[in-house]
C-alpha positions in Angstrom: 17.7 10.9 -22.6 15.4 10.9 -25.6 17.1 11.6 -29.0 15.5 12.5 -32.3 17.1 12.2 -35.7 16.1 13.7 -39.0 16.4 10.7 -41.4 15.9 12.9 -44.4 19.5 14.0 -43.7 22.0 11.3 -44.7 24.4 11.9 -41.8 21.6 12.0 -39.2 20.0 9.0 -40.7 23.1 6.9 -40.3 23.7 8.1 -36.8 20.0 7.6 -35.9 19.9 4.1 -37.2 23.0 3.2 -35.2 21.6 4.8 -32.0 18.2 3.1 -32.5 19.7 -0.3 -33.0 21.8 0.1 -29.9 18.8 1.2 -27.9 16.8 -1.8 -29.1 19.6 -4.1 -28.0 19.5 -2.4 -24.6 15.8 -3.2 -24.3 14.7 0.3 -24.9 11.9 1.6 -27.1 12.3 3.4 -30.5 9.9 5.1 -32.8 10.3 4.5 -36.5 8.4 5.5 -39.7 6.7 2.7 -41.7 4.7 2.6 -44.9 1.4 3.2 -43.0 1.9 5.2 -39.8 4.7 5.6 -37.3 5.4 2.7 -35.0 6.8 2.2 -31.5 9.1 -0.8 -31.5 11.1 -3.0 -29.1 13.2 -6.2 -29.4 10.7 -9.0 -29.9 12.8 -11.3 -27.8 13.2 -9.1 -24.7 10.0 -9.6 -22.7 10.6 -6.6 -20.5 11.0 -4.4 -23.6 7.7 -5.7 -25.0 6.0 -5.0 -21.6 7.4 -1.5 -21.7 6.0 -1.0 -25.2 2.5 -2.1 -24.0 2.8 0.1 -21.0 3.8 3.1 -23.1 0.7 2.7 -25.2 -1.5 2.0 -22.2 -2.4 -1.5 -23.5 -2.6 -4.9 -21.7 -1.3 -8.3 -22.6 -4.6 -9.1 -24.3 -3.5 -6.9 -27.3 -0.1 -8.3 -28.3 1.9 -6.3 -30.8 2.7 -7.6 -34.3 6.2 -8.3 -35.3 8.0 -6.5 -38.1 10.9 -8.1 -40.1 13.5 -6.9 -42.5 13.7 -10.1 -44.5 11.4 -13.0 -45.5 14.0 -15.3 -44.0 13.5 -13.6 -40.6 9.7 -14.0 -41.0 9.9 -17.8 -41.8 12.0 -18.4 -38.7 9.2 -17.0 -36.5 6.4 -19.3 -37.7 5.7 -23.0 -37.7 4.9 -22.8 -41.4 3.3 -20.4 -43.9 0.7 -23.0 -45.0 -0.3 -23.4 -48.6 -0.9 -19.6 -49.2 1.7 -17.7 -47.2 4.6 -17.7 -49.7 2.4 -16.6 -52.6 1.1 -13.7 -50.5 4.6 -12.7 -49.5 5.8 -12.9 -53.1 2.9 -10.6 -54.1 2.6 -8.1 -51.3 5.9 -7.9 -49.3 7.4 -5.6 -48.5 4.1 -3.8 -48.0 0.9 -3.4 -45.9 -0.1 -7.0 -45.4 0.1 -8.6 -42.0 0.0 -12.4 -41.9 -1.2 -14.1 -38.7 0.5 -17.6 -38.5 1.2 -20.2 -35.8 4.3 -19.1 -33.9 7.4 -21.3 -33.9 7.1 -23.1 -30.6 10.9 -23.4 -30.3 11.2 -19.6 -29.8 11.7 -18.1 -26.4 9.7 -14.9 -26.3 6.6 -13.3 -24.8 4.6 -10.9 -26.8 1.5 -11.2 -24.6 -1.6 -13.4 -24.9 -1.0 -14.5 -28.5 -2.7 -17.9 -28.2 0.3 -19.5 -30.0 0.2 -17.2 -33.0 2.3 -14.3 -34.3 1.2 -11.4 -36.6 4.2 -10.7 -38.9 4.8 -8.0 -41.6 7.6 -6.6 -43.7 7.1 -2.8 -44.1 7.8 -1.0 -47.3 9.9 1.8 -45.9 13.7 2.2 -46.3 14.4 3.5 -42.7 12.3 0.7 -41.1 13.9 -2.0 -43.3 17.4 -0.8 -42.6 16.7 -0.8 -38.8 15.1 -4.2 -38.9 17.9 -5.8 -40.9 20.2 -4.5 -38.1 18.1 -5.5 -35.1 16.3 -8.5 -36.3 12.5 -8.9 -35.6 10.9 -6.2 -33.6 7.6 -6.0 -31.8 6.0 -2.8 -33.3 2.7 -1.2 -32.7 1.3 2.2 -33.9 3.1 5.0 -32.1 0.3 6.4 -30.0 -1.4 6.1 -26.7 -4.3 3.5 -26.9 -7.5 5.2 -27.9 -5.7 8.2 -29.5 -5.1 8.8 -33.2 -2.1 7.0 -34.7 0.9 9.3 -35.3 1.7 10.2 -38.9 4.8 12.3 -37.9 7.6 11.8 -35.4 6.4 14.9 -33.7 2.9 13.5 -33.1 4.5 10.3 -31.8 6.7 12.3 -29.4 3.8 14.4 -28.1 2.0 11.2 -27.1 4.8 9.0 -26.0 7.4 11.5 -24.7 10.5 10.1 -22.9 9.2 6.6 -22.7 11.0 6.3 -26.1 14.8 6.4 -26.3 15.2 7.2 -30.0 12.8 8.9 -32.5 13.6 8.3 -36.2 12.0 11.1 -38.1 11.4 10.2 -41.7 8.9 13.0 -42.4 5.1 12.6 -42.6 3.9 9.2 -43.7 2.0 9.4 -47.0 -0.6 6.5 -46.7 -2.4 6.4 -43.4 -4.4 3.3 -44.2 -3.5 0.5 -41.8 -2.2 -2.8 -43.1 -4.6 -5.5 -44.1 -4.6 -8.4 -41.6 -5.1 -12.0 -42.8 -5.3 -15.1 -40.6 -3.5 -18.1 -42.1 -4.0 -20.3 -39.0 -7.2 -21.9 -40.3 -7.9 -24.0 -43.4 -9.4 -21.0 -45.2 -7.6 -17.7 -45.0 -9.7 -15.3 -43.0 -9.7 -11.5 -43.1 -9.3 -10.0 -39.7 -9.0 -6.3 -40.7 -9.6 -4.5 -43.9 -6.8 -2.3 -44.9 -4.5 -1.0 -47.6 -4.6 -4.2 -49.7 -8.2 -4.8 -50.9 -9.8 -8.3 -50.4 -10.1 -8.5 -54.2 -6.4 -8.4 -54.6 -5.9 -11.1 -52.0 -8.4 -13.3 -53.8 -6.6 -12.6 -57.1 -3.6 -14.4 -55.6 -5.1 -17.2 -53.4 -8.7 -17.6 -54.4 -11.2 -17.7 -51.6 -10.8 -15.4 -48.5 -13.4 -15.6 -45.7 -14.8 -12.3 -44.4 -17.3 -11.4 -41.8 -19.5 -9.6 -44.2 
């Protein structure tokens, strides 16, 4: 049975976080607010849950979800290394709307889809998301919408698209900044911009110097 919790109410927030964490451990899907749009999430280390997430969105394995974390330590455990620029970028922009693509830790047993040995990782700047992630550990999280439809900016919009494929909806109110995260590839010698987003390229260059773009 799908449950929805008003996280602007302290009592419901606490109950909702507990229910959501339990659902994630069971391999079920949850919807949570982030600092950009609402996300649909699953335990990153439960392949069946990640498959269910992709199915709920109508996506294939060729579009693996990013991974959200609640701490920098959790992020560093997921990657081979952050390279010469990763830590400076984390210090400057996390938690916040910057997704870093790194080479995945080869020792980890997980299956996010066709990642080609990489992982896209981010720490969101939202208290509900951070509290949940600190409880569950890393989660595979993608925008809470059916593929091809507009990203949900409220829990209601997410529920209208995803329905009972999701066990728990955490309603944190409407998100205020709908600009997606900036995505930066750190797997090459020169950091490469994969998606323009909330953090301008100029700010990235202010921290690490040169950033390659496609135009």
